[in-house]
Coordinates of C-alpha atoms in Angstrom, one line a residue:
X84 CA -52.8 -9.5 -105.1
X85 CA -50.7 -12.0 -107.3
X86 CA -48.1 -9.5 -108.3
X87 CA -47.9 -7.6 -104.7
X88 CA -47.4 -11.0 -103.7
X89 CA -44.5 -11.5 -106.1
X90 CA -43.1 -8.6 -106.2
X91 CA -42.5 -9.6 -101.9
X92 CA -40.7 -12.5 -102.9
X93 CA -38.4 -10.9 -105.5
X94 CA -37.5 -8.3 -102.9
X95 CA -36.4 -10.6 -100.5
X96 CA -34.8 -12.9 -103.1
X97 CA -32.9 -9.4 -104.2
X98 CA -31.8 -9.2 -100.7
X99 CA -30.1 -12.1 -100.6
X100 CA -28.6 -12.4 -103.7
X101 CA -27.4 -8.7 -103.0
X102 CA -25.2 -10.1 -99.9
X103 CA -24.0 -13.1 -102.0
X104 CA -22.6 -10.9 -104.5
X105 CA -21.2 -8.8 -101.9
X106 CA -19.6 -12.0 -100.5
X107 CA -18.2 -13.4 -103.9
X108 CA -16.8 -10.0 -105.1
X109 CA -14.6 -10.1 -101.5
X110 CA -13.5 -13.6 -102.5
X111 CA -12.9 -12.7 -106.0
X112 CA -10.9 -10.0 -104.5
X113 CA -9.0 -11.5 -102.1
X114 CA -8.3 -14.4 -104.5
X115 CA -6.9 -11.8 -106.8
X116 CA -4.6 -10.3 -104.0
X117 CA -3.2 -13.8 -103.0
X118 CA -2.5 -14.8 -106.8
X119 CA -0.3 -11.4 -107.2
X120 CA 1.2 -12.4 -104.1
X121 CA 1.7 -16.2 -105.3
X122 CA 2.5 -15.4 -109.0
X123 CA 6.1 -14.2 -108.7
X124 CA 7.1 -17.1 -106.5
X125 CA 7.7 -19.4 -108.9
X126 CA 9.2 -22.0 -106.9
X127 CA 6.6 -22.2 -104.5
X128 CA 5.6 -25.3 -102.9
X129 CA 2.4 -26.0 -101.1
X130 CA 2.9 -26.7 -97.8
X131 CA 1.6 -30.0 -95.5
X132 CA -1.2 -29.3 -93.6
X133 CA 0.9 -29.5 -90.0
X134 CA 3.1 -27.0 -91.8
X135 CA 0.7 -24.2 -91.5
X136 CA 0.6 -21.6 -89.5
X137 CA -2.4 -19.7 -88.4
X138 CA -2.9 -16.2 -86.5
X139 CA -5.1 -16.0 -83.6
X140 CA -8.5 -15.5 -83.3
X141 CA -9.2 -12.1 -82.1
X142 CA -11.3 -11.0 -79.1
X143 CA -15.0 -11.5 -79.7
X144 CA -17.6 -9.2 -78.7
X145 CA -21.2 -10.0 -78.7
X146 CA -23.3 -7.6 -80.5
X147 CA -25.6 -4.9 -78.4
X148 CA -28.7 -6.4 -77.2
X149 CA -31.4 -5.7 -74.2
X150 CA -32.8 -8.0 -72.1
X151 CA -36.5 -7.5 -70.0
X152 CA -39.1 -9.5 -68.9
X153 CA -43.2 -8.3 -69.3
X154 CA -45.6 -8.0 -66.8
X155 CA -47.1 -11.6 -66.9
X156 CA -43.4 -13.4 -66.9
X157 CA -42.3 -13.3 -70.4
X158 CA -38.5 -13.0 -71.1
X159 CA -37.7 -10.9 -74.1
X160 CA -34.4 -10.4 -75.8
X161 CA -33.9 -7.5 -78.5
X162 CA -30.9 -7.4 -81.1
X163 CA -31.2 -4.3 -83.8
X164 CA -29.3 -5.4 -86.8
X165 CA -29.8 -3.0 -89.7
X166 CA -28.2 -4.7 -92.7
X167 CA -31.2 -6.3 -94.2
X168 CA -34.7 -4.8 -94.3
X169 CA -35.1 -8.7 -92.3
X170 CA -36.3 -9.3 -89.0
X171 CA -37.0 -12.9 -87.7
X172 CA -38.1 -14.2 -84.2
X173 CA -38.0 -17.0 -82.1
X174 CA -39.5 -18.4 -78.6
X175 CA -38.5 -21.3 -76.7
X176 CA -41.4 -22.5 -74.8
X177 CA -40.6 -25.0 -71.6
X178 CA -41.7 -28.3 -72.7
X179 CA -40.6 -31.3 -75.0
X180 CA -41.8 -34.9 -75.7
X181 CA -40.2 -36.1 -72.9
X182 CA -43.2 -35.3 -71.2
X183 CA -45.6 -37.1 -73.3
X184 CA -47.4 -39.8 -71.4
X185 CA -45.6 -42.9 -72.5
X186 CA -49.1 -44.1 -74.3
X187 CA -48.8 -40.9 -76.6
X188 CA -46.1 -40.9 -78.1
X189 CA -45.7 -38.5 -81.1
X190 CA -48.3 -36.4 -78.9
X191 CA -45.8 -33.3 -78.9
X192 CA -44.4 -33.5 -82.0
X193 CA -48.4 -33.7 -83.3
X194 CA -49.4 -30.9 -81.1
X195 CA -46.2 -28.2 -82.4
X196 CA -47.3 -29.4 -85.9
X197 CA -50.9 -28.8 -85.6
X198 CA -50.1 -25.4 -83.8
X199 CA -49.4 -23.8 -86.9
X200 CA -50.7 -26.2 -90.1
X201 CA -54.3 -26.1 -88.1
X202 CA -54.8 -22.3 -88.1
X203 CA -55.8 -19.4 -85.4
X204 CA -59.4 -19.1 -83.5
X205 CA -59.5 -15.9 -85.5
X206 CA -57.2 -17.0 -89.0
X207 CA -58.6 -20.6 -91.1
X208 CA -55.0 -22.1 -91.9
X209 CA -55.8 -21.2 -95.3
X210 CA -56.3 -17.9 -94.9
X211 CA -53.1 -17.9 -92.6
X212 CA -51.3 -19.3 -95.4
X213 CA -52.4 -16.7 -97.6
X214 CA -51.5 -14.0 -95.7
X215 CA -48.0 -14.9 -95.1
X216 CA -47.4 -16.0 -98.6
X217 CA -48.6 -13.1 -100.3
X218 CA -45.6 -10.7 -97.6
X219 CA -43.1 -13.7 -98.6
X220 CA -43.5 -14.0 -95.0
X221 CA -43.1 -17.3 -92.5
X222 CA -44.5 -18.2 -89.3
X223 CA -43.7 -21.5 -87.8
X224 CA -44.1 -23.9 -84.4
X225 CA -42.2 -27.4 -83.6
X226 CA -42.0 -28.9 -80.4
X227 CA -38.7 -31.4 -80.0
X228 CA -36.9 -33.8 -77.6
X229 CA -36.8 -30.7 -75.1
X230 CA -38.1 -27.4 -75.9
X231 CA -41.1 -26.3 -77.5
X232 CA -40.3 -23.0 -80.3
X233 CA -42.2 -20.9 -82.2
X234 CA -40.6 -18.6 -85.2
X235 CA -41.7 -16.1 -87.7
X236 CA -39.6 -14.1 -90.8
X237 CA -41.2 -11.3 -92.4
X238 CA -39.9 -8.0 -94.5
X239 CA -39.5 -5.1 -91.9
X240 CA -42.4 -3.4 -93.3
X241 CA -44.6 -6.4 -93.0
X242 CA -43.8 -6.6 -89.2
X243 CA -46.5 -4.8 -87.7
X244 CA -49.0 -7.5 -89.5
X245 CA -46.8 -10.9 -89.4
X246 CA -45.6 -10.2 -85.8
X247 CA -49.5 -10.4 -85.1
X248 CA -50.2 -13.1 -86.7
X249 CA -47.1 -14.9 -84.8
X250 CA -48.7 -14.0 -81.2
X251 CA -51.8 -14.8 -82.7
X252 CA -50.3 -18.8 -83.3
X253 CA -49.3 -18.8 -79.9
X254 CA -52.0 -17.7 -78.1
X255 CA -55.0 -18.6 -80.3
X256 CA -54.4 -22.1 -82.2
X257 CA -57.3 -23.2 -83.6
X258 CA -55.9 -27.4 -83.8
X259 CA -58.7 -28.4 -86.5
X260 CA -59.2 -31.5 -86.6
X261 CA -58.6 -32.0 -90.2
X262 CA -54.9 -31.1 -89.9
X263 CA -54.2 -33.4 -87.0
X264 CA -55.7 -36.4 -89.1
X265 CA -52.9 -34.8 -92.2
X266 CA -50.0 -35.0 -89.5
X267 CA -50.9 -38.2 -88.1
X268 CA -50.9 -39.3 -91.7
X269 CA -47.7 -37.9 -92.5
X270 CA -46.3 -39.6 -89.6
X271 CA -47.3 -42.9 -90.4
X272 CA -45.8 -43.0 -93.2
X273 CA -42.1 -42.0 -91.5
X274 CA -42.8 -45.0 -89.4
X275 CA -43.2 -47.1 -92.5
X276 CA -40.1 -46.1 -94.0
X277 CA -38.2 -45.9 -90.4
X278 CA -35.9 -49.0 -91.8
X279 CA -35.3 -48.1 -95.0
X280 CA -31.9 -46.7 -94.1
X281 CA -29.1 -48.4 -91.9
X282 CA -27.9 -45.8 -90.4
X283 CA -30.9 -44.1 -89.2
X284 CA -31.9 -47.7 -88.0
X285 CA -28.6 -47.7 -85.5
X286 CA -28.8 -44.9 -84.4
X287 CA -32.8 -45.4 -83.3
X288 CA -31.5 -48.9 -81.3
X289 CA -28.8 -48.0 -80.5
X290 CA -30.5 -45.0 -78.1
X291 CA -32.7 -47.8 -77.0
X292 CA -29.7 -49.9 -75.8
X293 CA -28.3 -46.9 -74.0
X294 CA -31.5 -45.2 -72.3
X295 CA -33.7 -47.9 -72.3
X296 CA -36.7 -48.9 -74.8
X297 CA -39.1 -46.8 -72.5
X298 CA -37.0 -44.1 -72.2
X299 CA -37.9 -40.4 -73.3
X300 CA -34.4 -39.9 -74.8
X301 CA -35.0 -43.3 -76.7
X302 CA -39.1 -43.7 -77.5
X303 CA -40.7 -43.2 -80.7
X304 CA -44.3 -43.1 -82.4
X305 CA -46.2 -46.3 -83.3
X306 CA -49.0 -46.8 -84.9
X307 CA -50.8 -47.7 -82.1
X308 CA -49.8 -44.7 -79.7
X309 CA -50.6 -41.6 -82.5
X310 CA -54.2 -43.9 -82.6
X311 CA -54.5 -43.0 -79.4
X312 CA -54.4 -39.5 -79.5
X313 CA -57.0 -37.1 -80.0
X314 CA -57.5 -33.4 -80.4
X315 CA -58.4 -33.1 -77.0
X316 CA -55.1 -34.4 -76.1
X317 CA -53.4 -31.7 -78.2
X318 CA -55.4 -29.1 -76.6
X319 CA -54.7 -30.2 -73.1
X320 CA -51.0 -30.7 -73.6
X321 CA -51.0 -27.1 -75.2
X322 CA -52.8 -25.4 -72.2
X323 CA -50.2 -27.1 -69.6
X324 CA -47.0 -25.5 -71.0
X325 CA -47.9 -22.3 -73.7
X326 CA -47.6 -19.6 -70.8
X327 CA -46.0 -16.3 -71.2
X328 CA -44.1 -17.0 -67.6
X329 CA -42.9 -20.1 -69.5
X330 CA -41.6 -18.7 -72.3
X331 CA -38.0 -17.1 -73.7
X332 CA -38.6 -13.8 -77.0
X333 CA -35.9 -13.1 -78.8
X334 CA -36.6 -10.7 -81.7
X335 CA -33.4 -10.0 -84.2
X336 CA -33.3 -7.6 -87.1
X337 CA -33.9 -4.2 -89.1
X338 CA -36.4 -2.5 -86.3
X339 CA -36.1 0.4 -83.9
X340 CA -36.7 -1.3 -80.5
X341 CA -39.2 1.2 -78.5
X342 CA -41.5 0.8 -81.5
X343 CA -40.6 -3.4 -80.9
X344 CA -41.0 -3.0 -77.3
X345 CA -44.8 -1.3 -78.4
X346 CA -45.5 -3.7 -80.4
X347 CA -44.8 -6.3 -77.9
X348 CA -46.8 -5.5 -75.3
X349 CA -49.6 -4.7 -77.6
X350 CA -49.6 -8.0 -79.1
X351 CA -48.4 -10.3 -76.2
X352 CA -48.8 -7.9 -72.7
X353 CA -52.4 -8.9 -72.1
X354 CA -51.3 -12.6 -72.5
X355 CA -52.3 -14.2 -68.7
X356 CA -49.9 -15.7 -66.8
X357 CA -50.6 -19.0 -64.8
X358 CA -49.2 -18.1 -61.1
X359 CA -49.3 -21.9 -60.4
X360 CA -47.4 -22.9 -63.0
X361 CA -44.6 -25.3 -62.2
X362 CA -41.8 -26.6 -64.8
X363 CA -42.1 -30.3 -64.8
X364 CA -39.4 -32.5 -63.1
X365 CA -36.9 -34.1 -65.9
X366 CA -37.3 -38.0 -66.2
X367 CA -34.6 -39.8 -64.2
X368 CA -31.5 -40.9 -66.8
X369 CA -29.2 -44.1 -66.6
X370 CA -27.6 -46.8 -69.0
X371 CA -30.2 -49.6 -69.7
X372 CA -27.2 -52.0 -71.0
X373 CA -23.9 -51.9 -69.4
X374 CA -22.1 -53.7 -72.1
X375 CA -23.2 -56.5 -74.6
X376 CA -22.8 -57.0 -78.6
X377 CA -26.3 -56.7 -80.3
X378 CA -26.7 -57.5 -83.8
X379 CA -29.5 -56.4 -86.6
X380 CA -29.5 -58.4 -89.8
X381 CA -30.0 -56.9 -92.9
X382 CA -28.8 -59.3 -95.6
X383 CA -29.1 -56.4 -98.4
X384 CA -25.9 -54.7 -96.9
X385 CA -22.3 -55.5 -97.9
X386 CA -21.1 -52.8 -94.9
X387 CA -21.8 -52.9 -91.6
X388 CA -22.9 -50.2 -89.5
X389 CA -20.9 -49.7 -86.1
X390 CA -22.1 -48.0 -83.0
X391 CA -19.7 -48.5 -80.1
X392 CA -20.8 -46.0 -77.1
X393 CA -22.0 -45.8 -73.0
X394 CA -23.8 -42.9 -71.1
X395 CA -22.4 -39.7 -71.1
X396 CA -22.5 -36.5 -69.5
X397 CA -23.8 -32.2 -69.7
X398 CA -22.1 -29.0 -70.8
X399 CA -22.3 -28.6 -67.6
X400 CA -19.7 -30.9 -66.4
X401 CA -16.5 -28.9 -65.7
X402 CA -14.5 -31.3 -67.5
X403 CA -16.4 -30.8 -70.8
X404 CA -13.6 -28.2 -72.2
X405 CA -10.7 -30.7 -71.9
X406 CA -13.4 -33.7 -73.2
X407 CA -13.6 -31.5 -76.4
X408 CA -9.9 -31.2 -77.1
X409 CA -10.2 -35.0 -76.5
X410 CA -12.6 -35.3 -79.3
X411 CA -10.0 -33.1 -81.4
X412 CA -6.9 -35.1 -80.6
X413 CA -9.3 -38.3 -81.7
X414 CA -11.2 -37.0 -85.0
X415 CA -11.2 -35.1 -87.7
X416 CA -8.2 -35.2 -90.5
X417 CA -4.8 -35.2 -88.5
X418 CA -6.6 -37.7 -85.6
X419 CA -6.0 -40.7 -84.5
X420 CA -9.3 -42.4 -85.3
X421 CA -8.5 -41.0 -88.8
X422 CA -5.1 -41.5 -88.9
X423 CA -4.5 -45.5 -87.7
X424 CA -8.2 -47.0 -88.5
X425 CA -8.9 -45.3 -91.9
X426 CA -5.5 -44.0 -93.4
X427 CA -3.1 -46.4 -92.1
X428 CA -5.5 -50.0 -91.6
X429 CA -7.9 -48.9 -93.8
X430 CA -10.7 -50.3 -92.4
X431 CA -13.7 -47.8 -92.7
X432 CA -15.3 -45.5 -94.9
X433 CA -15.8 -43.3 -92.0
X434 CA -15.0 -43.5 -88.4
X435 CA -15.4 -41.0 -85.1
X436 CA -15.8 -41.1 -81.8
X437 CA -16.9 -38.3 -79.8
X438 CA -17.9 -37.2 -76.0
X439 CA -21.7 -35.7 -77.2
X440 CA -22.9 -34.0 -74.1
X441 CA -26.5 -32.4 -73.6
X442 CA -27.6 -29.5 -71.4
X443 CA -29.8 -31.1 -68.8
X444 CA -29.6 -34.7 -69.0
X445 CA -26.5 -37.3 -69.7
X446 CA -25.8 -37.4 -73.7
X447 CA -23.3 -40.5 -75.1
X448 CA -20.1 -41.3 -75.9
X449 CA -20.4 -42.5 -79.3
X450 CA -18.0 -43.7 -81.5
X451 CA -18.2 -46.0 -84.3
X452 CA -18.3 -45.7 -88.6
X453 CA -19.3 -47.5 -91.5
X454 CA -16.8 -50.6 -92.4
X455 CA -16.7 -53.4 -95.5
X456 CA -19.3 -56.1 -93.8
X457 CA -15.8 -58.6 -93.8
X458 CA -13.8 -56.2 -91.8
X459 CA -16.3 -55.4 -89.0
X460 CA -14.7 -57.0 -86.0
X461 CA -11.5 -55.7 -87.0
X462 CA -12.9 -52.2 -87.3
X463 CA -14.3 -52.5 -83.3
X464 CA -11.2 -53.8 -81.9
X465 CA -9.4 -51.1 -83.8
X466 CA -12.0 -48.7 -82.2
X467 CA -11.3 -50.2 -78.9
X468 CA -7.5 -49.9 -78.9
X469 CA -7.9 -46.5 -79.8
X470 CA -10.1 -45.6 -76.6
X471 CA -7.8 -47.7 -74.3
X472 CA -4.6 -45.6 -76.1
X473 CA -6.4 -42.3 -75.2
X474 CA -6.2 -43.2 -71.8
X475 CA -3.0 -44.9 -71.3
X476 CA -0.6 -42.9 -73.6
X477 CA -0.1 -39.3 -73.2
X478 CA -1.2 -36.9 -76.3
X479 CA 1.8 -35.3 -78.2
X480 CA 2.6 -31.8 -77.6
X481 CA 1.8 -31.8 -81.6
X482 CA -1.4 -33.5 -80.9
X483 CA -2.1 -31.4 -78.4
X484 CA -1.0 -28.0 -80.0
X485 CA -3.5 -29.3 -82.9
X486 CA -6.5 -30.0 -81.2
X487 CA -6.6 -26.5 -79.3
X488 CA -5.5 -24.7 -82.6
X489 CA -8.7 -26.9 -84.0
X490 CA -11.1 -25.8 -81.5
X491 CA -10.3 -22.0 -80.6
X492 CA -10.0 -21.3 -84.6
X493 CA -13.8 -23.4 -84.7
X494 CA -14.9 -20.3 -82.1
X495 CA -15.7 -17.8 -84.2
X496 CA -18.2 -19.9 -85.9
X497 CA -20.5 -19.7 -82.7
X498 CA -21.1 -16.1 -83.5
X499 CA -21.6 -16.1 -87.2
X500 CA -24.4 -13.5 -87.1
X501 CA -26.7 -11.7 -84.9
X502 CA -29.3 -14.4 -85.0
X503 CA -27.0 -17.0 -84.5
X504 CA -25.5 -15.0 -81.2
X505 CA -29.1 -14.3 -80.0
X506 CA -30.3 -17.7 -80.1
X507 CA -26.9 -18.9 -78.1
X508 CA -28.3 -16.6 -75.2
X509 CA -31.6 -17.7 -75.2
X510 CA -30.7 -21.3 -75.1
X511 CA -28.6 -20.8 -72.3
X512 CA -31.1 -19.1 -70.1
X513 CA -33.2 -21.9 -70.8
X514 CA -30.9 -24.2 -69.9
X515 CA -30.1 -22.3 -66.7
X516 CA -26.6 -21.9 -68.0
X517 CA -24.5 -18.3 -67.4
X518 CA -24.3 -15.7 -70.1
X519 CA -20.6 -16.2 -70.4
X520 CA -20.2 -19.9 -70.3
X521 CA -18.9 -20.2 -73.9
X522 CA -15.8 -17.8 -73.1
X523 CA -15.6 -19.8 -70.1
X524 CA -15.2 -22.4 -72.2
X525 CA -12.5 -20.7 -74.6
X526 CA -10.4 -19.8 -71.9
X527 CA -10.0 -23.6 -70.0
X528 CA -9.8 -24.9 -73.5
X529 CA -6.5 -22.5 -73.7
X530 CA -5.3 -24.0 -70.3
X531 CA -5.9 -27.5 -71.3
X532 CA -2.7 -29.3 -70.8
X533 CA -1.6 -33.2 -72.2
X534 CA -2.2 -34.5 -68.7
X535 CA -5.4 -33.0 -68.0
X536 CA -6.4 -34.8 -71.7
X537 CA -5.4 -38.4 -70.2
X538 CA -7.3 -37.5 -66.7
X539 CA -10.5 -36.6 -68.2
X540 CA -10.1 -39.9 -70.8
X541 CA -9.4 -42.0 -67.6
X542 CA -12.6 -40.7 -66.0
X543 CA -14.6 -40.3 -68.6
X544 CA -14.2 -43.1 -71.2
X545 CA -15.6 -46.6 -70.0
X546 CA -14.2 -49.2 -71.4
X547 CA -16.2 -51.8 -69.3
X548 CA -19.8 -50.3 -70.0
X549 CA -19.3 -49.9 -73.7
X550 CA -22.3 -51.2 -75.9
X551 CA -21.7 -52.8 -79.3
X552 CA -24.2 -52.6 -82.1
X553 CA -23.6 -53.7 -85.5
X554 CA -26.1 -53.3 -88.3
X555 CA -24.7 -55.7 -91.1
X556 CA -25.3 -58.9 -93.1
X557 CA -24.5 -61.7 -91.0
X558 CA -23.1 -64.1 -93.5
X559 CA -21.0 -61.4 -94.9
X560 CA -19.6 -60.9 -91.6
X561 CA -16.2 -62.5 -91.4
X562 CA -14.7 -63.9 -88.6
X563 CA -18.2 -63.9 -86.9
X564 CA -19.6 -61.2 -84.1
X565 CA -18.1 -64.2 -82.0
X566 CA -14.6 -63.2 -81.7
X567 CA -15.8 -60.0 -79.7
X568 CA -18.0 -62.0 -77.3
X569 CA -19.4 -65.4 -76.6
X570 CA -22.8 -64.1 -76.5
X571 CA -24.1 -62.2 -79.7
X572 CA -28.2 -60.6 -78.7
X573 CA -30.1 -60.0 -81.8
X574 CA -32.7 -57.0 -82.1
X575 CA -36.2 -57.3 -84.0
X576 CA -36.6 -54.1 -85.2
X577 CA -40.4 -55.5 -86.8
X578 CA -42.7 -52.3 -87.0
X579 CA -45.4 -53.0 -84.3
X580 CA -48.9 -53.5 -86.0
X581 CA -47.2 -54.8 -89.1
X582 CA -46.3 -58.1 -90.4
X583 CA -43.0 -57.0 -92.2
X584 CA -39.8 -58.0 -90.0
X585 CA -37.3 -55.3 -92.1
X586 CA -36.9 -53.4 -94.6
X587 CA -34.8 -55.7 -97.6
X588 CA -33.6 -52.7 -100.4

């Protein structure tokens, strides 16, 4: 069984060290092409990046797929793809942690762990294991911020078997108790380590400062809620969502889709529905702090950590095209942020700031970097006179010229492969969103104009409801926090049920 097992692995390995040559022997090609075509131009001299000249991107075509929906409610999404003896699947399941009861917390993420580590009713998670390991095979469940998903990745020969075990995760989890206890272990020991780095400590707070402390978009585990839950819990929180009228299938790969289409309904067709089933209502979003400078000491530090952001907006929000020709004109190399605050003050090691939207509830804008600990106030009033320039000045026709080449030459990367492309469409009828709403997007981003950049700044972008959080060492910090406001309001970040203010590395 040991060299069948083996022998599964090196296939796939061969596989993909098959389309890496593939790819390197086109590079080595083209690169040979372009030095014959360099080589007799002796005088040649590389030109500066705003020099260059690039041809636009073509029409693109999604690949062939079907959509359908099974008896009992299930969506299902098929994409043949015949390069690679591969196919891998995905469902989306209607849920998320922001429907854990507020005493729970790490209750999802527990319960799409468990899922899969704590076996099936029929399949001990070591015998699971073993059967997926010995087809070089993968099945795997996580639940996030606002989707539940479920995944597997087998050999096409191996389908029939590992697509069965897959529906067999889904509809049968076992959630032994031993494997919760393992997770809730495992977890634990994240929240021990949860201030160990700087930036991931900013970015936890700073959340809190913008959705509030009890907020699902800004809660995490303690110590005290993941006591508090039970396998009972995962079990009920697993019977209120994992329906097949609450779940998106989309199956990509090297298969012939009537003998999919079988396989499906053999597998997943007698799956009940629940007829009463209602998707929950989304919490209720808006900004907890409408402006302030909050401070977390950590004397260890000679940088500071700057987050600089308010409440944002969706995908949804018909200005997001000409918001992300903003964020063009504003960052990367060739943008202002860049441009004035690193190149030409030379005040940060990094430094961005970006309209972040979400799907179905407000994301940030969030702007911000990493700076020496003596230059921090410098670095957020160089942040804020770039905002209020956005806003006030109008964008170059360079500028602008730029940020659309930036973004429509980006494009193509939202359609790298089949998978890629089918995931897109399943997230999108999750998210209630049209089919077509990325080439929506292309085309307005085409329109955009220098005027409609400084509108949707002026709308969007407010100055007076920006939060400040720096995550420094206060003696370091010269001139003091004080020169950006009379009031400074520290944060304990102390792990609850611990004695241990911070972490000092």
């Amino acid at each position: 069984m040991k060299i069948k097992r083996y022998k599964k692995k090196v296939k796939r390995l061969l596989y993909s060290l098959l389309v890496c040559f593939a790819f390197v022997l086109v590079s080595f090609n083209l690169s040979g092409a372009m030095a014959q075509q360099v080589a007799p131009q002796r005088n040649y001299t590389p030109k500066h990046y705003t020099d260059l000249e690039f041809k636009p991107v073509g029409e693109i075509k999604l690949p062939k797929y079907e959509r359908y929906q099974l008896k009992n409610g299930m969506i299902v999404y098929l994409m043949e793809n015949h390069e690679l003896p591969l196919v891998n699947g995905r469902a989306l399941i209607h849920t998320g942690s922001r429907f854990e009861p507020p005493t729970e917390v790490g209750l999802a993420e527990l319960t799409g762990t468990v899922m899969r580590t704590g076996g099936t009713q029929q399949h001990p998670p070591d015998k699971l294991n073993q059967m997926l390991e010995q087809r070089a095979a993968s099945v795997e469940t996580g639940i996030d911020e606002t989707s539940g998903s479920a995944g597997f990745e087998a050999l096409s020969e191996d389908l029939d078997t590992v697509f069965g075990l897959f529906a067999e995760v889904l509809q049968q989890p076992a959630f032994v108790e031993s494997q919760l206890e393992l997770a809730k272990t495992q977890m634990k020991g994240g929240i021990a380590r949860r201030n160990d780095s700087p930036d991931e400590i900013a970015q936890r707070e700073f959340q809190k400062l913008i959705y509030g402390t009890n907020s699902p978009y800004a809660r995490i585990p303690e110590y005290a809620t993941l006591d508090n839950i039970t396998r009972a819990d995962l079990v009920k929180f697993y019977q209120q969502y994992y329906y097949p009228n609450n779940m998106i299938l989309g199956i990509e790969g090297d298969f012939d889709s009537a003998k999919m289409k079988a396989l499906i309904e053999q597998t997943l067709g007698k799956w009940k529905a629940n007829p009463q089933f209602k998707k929950p209502q989304l919490p209720q979003v808006s900004q907890a702090k409408t402006g302030g400078v909050f401070f977390i000491n950590q004397p260890q530090l000679t940088q500071s950590n700057v987050l600089i952001g308010h409440i944002g907006g969706k995908f949804a929000n018909p200005d997001y095209p000409e918001l992300d020709v903003m964020n063009n004109i504003m960052n990367g190399f060739g943008g202002r942020l860049f441009n004035e605050v690193r190149s030409r003050q030379g005040l940060a090691y990094s430094v961005y700031g970006y309209w972040s939207p979400r799907f179905d509830y407000p994301g940030m804008f969030i702007s911000g970097g990493q700076t020496r600990s003596d230059a921090t106030v410098q670095f957020v009033k160089a942040i804020q006179q770039e905002i209020k320039q956005i806003q006030t000045q109008p964008v170059t026709p360079q500028e602008l010229a730029f940020a659309k080449d930036s973004t429509l030459n980006s494009f193509v990367f939202n359609f790298q492969d089949p998978a890629q492309t089918l995931s897109r469409l399943m997230r999108y009828e999750y998210y209630g969103y049209p089919e077509n709403f990325l080439f929506t997007y292309q085309k307005e981003v085409e329109n955009t104009t220098a005027a409609d950049v400084q509108r949707v700044a002026k709308e969007h972008l407010k100055p007076e409801n920006l939060v400040f959080l720096v995550v420094g060492n206060q003696t370091a910090i010269n001139p003091p926090l004080t020169q950006l406001a009379s009031q400074i309001t520290p944060i304990d970040i102390t792990i609850p049920g611990t004695s241990k203010p911070q972490a000092n590395n």
